[in-house]
PDB file of C-alpha atoms in Angstrom:
ATOM      1  CA  MET A 152       0.014   0.064   0.031  1.00 59.00           C
ATOM      2  CA  SER A 153       2.688   2.569   0.865  1.00 77.00           C
ATOM      3  CA  ALA A 154       4.487   1.773  -2.596  1.00 70.00           C
ATOM      4  CA  GLN A 155       1.273   2.721  -4.375  1.00 76.00           C
ATOM      5  CA  LEU A 156       0.828   5.721  -2.284  1.00 82.00           C
ATOM      6  CA  VAL A 157       4.444   6.913  -2.906  1.00 78.00           C
ATOM      7  CA  SER A 158       3.799   6.199  -6.672  1.00 77.00           C
ATOM      8  CA  ILE A 159       0.533   8.286  -6.623  1.00 84.00           C
ATOM      9  CA  LEU A 160       2.439  11.182  -4.840  1.00 87.00           C
ATOM     10  CA  VAL A 161       5.441  10.939  -7.427  1.00 81.00           C
ATOM     11  CA  MET A 162       3.050  11.061 -10.172  1.00 84.00           C
ATOM     12  CA  PHE A 163       1.075  14.118  -8.773  1.00 90.00           C
ATOM     13  CA  ILE A 164       4.260  15.864  -8.123  1.00 89.00           C
ATOM     14  CA  SER A 165       5.519  15.001 -11.772  1.00 86.00           C
ATOM     15  CA  GLY A 166       2.122  16.417 -12.895  1.00 90.00           C
ATOM     16  CA  ILE A 167       2.802  19.758 -11.275  1.00 91.00           C
ATOM     17  CA  ALA A 168       6.432  19.649 -12.753  1.00 88.00           C
ATOM     18  CA  VAL A 169       5.111  18.746 -16.204  1.00 89.00           C
ATOM     19  CA  GLY A 170       2.662  21.704 -15.969  1.00 89.00           C
ATOM     20  CA  ALA A 171       5.231  24.132 -14.771  1.00 88.00           C
ATOM     21  CA  VAL A 172       7.824  23.117 -17.465  1.00 87.00           C
ATOM     22  CA  ILE A 173       5.310  23.447 -20.144  1.00 87.00           C
ATOM     23  CA  ASP A 174       4.030  26.704 -19.074  1.00 84.00           C
ATOM     24  CA  CYS A 175       7.366  28.240 -18.590  1.00 79.00           C
ATOM     25  CA  THR A 176       8.381  26.953 -21.949  1.00 82.00           C
ATOM     26  CA  ARG A 177       5.525  28.700 -23.553  1.00 81.00           C
ATOM     27  CA  THR A 178       6.317  31.748 -21.613  1.00 75.00           C
ATOM     28  CA  VAL A 179       9.888  31.764 -22.733  1.00 74.00           C
ATOM     29  CA  LEU A 180       8.863  30.907 -26.450  1.00 78.00           C
ATOM     30  CA  ASN A 181       6.335  33.825 -26.406  1.00 77.00           C
ATOM     31  CA  GLU A 182       9.127  36.251 -25.352  1.00 70.00           C
ATOM     32  CA  ILE A 183      11.518  35.334 -27.991  1.00 71.00           C
ATOM     33  CA  PRO A 184      11.255  37.365 -31.250  1.00 69.00           C
ATOM     34  CA  SER A 185       9.176  35.429 -33.707  1.00 69.00           C
ATOM     35  CA  LYS A 186      11.666  35.975 -36.500  1.00 69.00           C
ATOM     36  CA  LEU A 187      14.263  33.762 -34.650  1.00 65.00           C
ATOM     37  CA  ILE A 188      12.150  30.766 -33.590  1.00 69.00           C
ATOM     38  CA  GLY A 189       8.647  31.374 -34.807  1.00 66.00           C
ATOM     39  CA  ARG A 190       8.324  28.367 -36.947  1.00 72.00           C
ATOM     40  CA  PHE A 191      10.000  25.969 -34.413  1.00 77.00           C
ATOM     41  CA  THR A 192       7.799  26.660 -31.307  1.00 79.00           C
ATOM     42  CA  TYR A 193       5.621  23.724 -31.952  1.00 79.00           C
ATOM     43  CA  LEU A 194       8.603  21.430 -32.420  1.00 84.00           C
ATOM     44  CA  VAL A 195      10.299  22.679 -29.336  1.00 84.00           C
ATOM     45  CA  GLU A 196       7.086  22.043 -27.300  1.00 85.00           C
ATOM     46  CA  TRP A 197       6.724  18.644 -28.704  1.00 88.00           C
ATOM     47  CA  ILE A 198      10.282  17.736 -27.988  1.00 91.00           C
ATOM     48  CA  ILE A 199       9.839  18.984 -24.367  1.00 90.00           C
ATOM     49  CA  TRP A 200       6.691  16.773 -24.065  1.00 87.00           C
ATOM     50  CA  ILE A 201       8.547  13.758 -25.138  1.00 91.00           C
ATOM     51  CA  LEU A 202      11.489  14.444 -22.749  1.00 92.00           C
ATOM     52  CA  LEU A 203       8.932  14.984 -20.076  1.00 87.00           C
ATOM     53  CA  GLY A 204       7.174  11.680 -20.819  1.00 84.00           C
ATOM     54  CA  ILE A 205      10.399   9.798 -20.802  1.00 88.00           C
ATOM     55  CA  CYS A 206      11.260  11.431 -17.366  1.00 85.00           C
ATOM     56  CA  THR A 207       7.931  10.543 -15.910  1.00 80.00           C
ATOM     57  CA  PHE A 208       8.173   6.892 -16.958  1.00 80.00           C
ATOM     58  CA  TYR A 209      11.862   6.785 -15.663  1.00 82.00           C
ATOM     59  CA  TYR A 210      10.616   7.929 -12.316  1.00 78.00           C
ATOM     60  CA  LEU A 211       7.834   5.430 -12.375  1.00 76.00           C
ATOM     61  CA  PHE A 212      10.395   2.877 -13.096  1.00 77.00           C
ATOM     62  CA  LEU A 213      12.574   3.996 -10.105  1.00 77.00           C
ATOM     63  CA  VAL A 214       9.613   4.078  -7.786  1.00 72.00           C
ATOM     64  CA  LYS A 215       7.616   0.833  -8.813  1.00 71.00           C
ATOM     65  CA  GLY A 216      10.004  -1.099 -11.037  1.00 71.00           C
ATOM     66  CA  GLY A 217       8.202  -0.265 -14.130  1.00 68.00           C
ATOM     67  CA  GLN A 218       4.860  -1.349 -12.973  1.00 71.00           C
ATOM     68  CA  TRP A 219       2.128   1.033 -14.438  1.00 73.00           C
ATOM     69  CA  ARG A 220      -1.356   1.322 -13.076  1.00 78.00           C
ATOM     70  CA  VAL A 221      -4.291   3.310 -14.105  1.00 81.00           C
ATOM     71  CA  VAL A 222      -4.077   5.391 -11.140  1.00 84.00           C
ATOM     72  CA  ASP A 223      -0.636   6.679 -12.233  1.00 82.00           C
ATOM     73  CA  PRO A 224      -1.688   8.899 -15.231  1.00 84.00           C
ATOM     74  CA  LEU A 225      -4.610   9.877 -13.305  1.00 89.00           C
ATOM     75  CA  ALA A 226      -2.472  11.270 -10.565  1.00 89.00           C
ATOM     76  CA  GLN A 227      -0.230  12.969 -12.974  1.00 86.00           C
ATOM     77  CA  ILE A 228      -3.285  14.577 -14.676  1.00 90.00           C
ATOM     78  CA  ALA A 229      -4.583  15.692 -11.196  1.00 93.00           C
ATOM     79  CA  GLY A 230      -1.033  17.224 -10.675  1.00 92.00           C
ATOM     80  CA  ILE A 231      -1.302  19.165 -14.030  1.00 90.00           C
ATOM     81  CA  PHE A 232      -4.690  20.537 -12.990  1.00 92.00           C
ATOM     82  CA  ALA A 233      -3.497  21.423  -9.499  1.00 92.00           C
ATOM     83  CA  TYR A 234      -0.601  23.327 -11.187  1.00 92.00           C
ATOM     84  CA  GLU A 235      -2.995  25.117 -13.354  1.00 90.00           C
ATOM     85  CA  PHE A 236      -5.274  26.268 -10.596  1.00 91.00           C
ATOM     86  CA  ILE A 237      -2.922  26.689  -7.743  1.00 90.00           C
ATOM     87  CA  PHE A 238       0.718  27.028  -8.742  1.00 87.00           C
ATOM     88  CA  GLN A 239       0.458  28.679 -12.128  1.00 88.00           C
ATOM     89  CA  LYS A 240       0.685  32.321 -11.001  1.00 88.00           C
ATOM     90  CA  ILE A 241       3.755  31.625  -9.011  1.00 85.00           C
ATOM     91  CA  ALA A 242       5.405  29.771 -11.863  1.00 80.00           C
ATOM     92  CA  ARG A 243       4.605  32.472 -14.482  1.00 81.00           C
ATOM     93  CA  PHE A 244       5.974  35.037 -12.210  1.00 84.00           C
ATOM     94  CA  PHE A 245       9.390  33.178 -11.986  1.00 80.00           C
ATOM     95  CA  GLY A 246       9.210  32.655 -15.843  1.00 75.00           C
ATOM     96  CA  ARG A 247       8.973  36.313 -16.381  1.00 79.00           C
ATOM     97  CA  VAL A 248      11.814  36.909 -13.961  1.00 85.00           C
ATOM     98  CA  ILE A 249      13.963  34.426 -15.827  1.00 82.00           C
ATOM     99  CA  VAL A 250      12.999  35.923 -19.160  1.00 78.00           C
ATOM    100  CA  THR A 251      13.669  39.480 -17.843  1.00 87.00           C
ATOM    101  CA  ILE A 252      17.011  38.484 -16.216  1.00 91.00           C
ATOM    102  CA  LEU A 253      18.504  35.889 -18.650  1.00 87.00           C
ATOM    103  CA  ILE A 254      16.676  35.754 -22.048  1.00 82.00           C
ATOM    104  CA  LYS A 255      16.220  39.389 -22.878  1.00 85.00           C
ATOM    105  CA  PRO A 256      19.879  40.398 -21.910  1.00 91.00           C
ATOM    106  CA  ILE A 257      21.273  37.642 -24.076  1.00 90.00           C
ATOM    107  CA  PHE A 258      19.330  38.867 -27.130  1.00 85.00           C
ATOM    108  CA  PHE A 259      20.252  42.430 -26.345  1.00 91.00           C
ATOM    109  CA  ILE A 260      24.025  41.358 -26.147  1.00 94.00           C
ATOM    110  CA  GLY A 261      23.597  39.369 -29.436  1.00 92.00           C
ATOM    111  CA  ARG A 262      22.106  42.296 -31.302  1.00 92.00           C
ATOM    112  CA  LEU A 263      24.760  44.758 -29.879  1.00 96.00           C
ATOM    113  CA  VAL A 264      27.587  42.405 -31.084  1.00 96.00           C
ATOM    114  CA  VAL A 265      25.997  42.239 -34.488  1.00 95.00           C
ATOM    115  CA  GLN A 266      25.411  45.852 -34.843  1.00 96.00           C
ATOM    116  CA  ILE A 267      29.174  46.518 -33.636  1.00 96.00           C
ATOM    117  CA  ILE A 268      30.302  44.044 -36.310  1.00 96.00           C
ATOM    118  CA  ARG A 269      28.311  45.701 -38.955  1.00 96.00           C
ATOM    119  CA  THR A 270      29.555  49.072 -37.992  1.00 96.00           C
ATOM    120  CA  ILE A 271      33.264  47.791 -38.142  1.00 96.00           C
ATOM    121  CA  ILE A 272      32.602  46.213 -41.523  1.00 96.00           C
ATOM    122  CA  HIS A 273      31.010  49.396 -42.742  1.00 96.00           C
ATOM    123  CA  VAL A 274      33.865  51.647 -41.514  1.00 96.00           C
ATOM    124  CA  LEU A 275      36.445  49.188 -43.161  1.00 95.00           C
ATOM    125  CA  LEU A 276      34.664  49.231 -46.462  1.00 94.00           C
ATOM    126  CA  LYS A 277      34.313  53.053 -46.415  1.00 93.00           C
ATOM    127  CA  GLY A 278      38.056  53.449 -45.664  1.00 91.00           C
ATOM    128  CA  ILE A 279      39.023  51.066 -48.416  1.00 92.00           C
ATOM    129  CA  SER A 280      36.740  52.924 -50.790  1.00 89.00           C
ATOM    130  CA  LEU A 281      38.274  56.120 -49.716  1.00 90.00           C
ATOM    131  CA  LEU A 282      41.856  54.785 -50.386  1.00 88.00           C
ATOM    132  CA  VAL A 283      41.022  53.215 -53.719  1.00 88.00           C
ATOM    133  CA  ARG A 284      38.924  56.134 -55.120  1.00 86.00           C
ATOM    134  CA  PRO A 285      42.090  58.303 -55.992  1.00 84.00           C
ATOM    135  CA  ILE A 286      43.672  55.189 -57.589  1.00 83.00           C
ATOM    136  CA  TYR A 287      40.644  54.471 -59.605  1.00 81.00           C
ATOM    137  CA  LYS A 288      40.323  58.032 -60.889  1.00 80.00           C
ATOM    138  CA  LEU A 289      43.843  58.158 -61.952  1.00 78.00           C
ATOM    139  CA  TYR A 290      43.407  54.781 -63.725  1.00 77.00           C
ATOM    140  CA  LYS A 291      40.297  56.046 -65.457  1.00 78.00           C
ATOM    141  CA  LYS A 292      41.801  59.386 -66.481  1.00 76.00           C
ATOM    142  CA  TYR A 293      45.185  58.220 -67.765  1.00 74.00           C
ATOM    143  CA  LEU A 294      45.408  54.475 -68.134  1.00 73.00           C
ATOM    144  CA  ALA A 295      42.036  53.472 -69.229  1.00 67.00           C
ATOM    145  CA  LYS A 296      42.264  54.860 -72.797  1.00 69.00           C
ATOM    146  CA  SER A 297      45.692  53.111 -73.294  1.00 68.00           C
ATOM    147  CA  PHE A 298      44.125  49.615 -72.410  1.00 66.00           C
ATOM    148  CA  GLN A 299      41.103  50.151 -74.801  1.00 67.00           C
ATOM    149  CA  LYS A 300      41.200  48.310 -78.117  1.00 60.00           C
ATOM    150  CA  LYS A 301      42.185  50.452 -80.858  1.00 57.00           C
ATOM    151  CA  LYS A 302      39.821  50.188 -83.881  1.00 53.00           C
TER     152      LYS A 302
END
């Protein structure tokens, strides 16, 4: 009886964890600019669902030796509902904090690095153009006529 109660408790807690992970994943994916990951959001969510399913059955294997009963998925579904009704506001707050502290600065730094690289390339090209322009004008004025085919 105690092993079954422990497995129900583990599945209930895993349901809460599954709900939190999926909700945080959706929050993070919604905060990422759609140009970068817009097409792949469903793929990322499916991969996370698959990984969570594997983890759930691994925990079930550890607790009960791989025995599966009908009450186990019901306990996990109850955990997901408990997350939705009780813990969702707390988890969404932490998700927004993680996005604000970690994700947005990473994208800001990435955009800043790209802008710096673009500016450096632009300055280099302008400098090369400035150096080559007098040579090109001299070539065009004096040497271009001598290299043309004579008729």
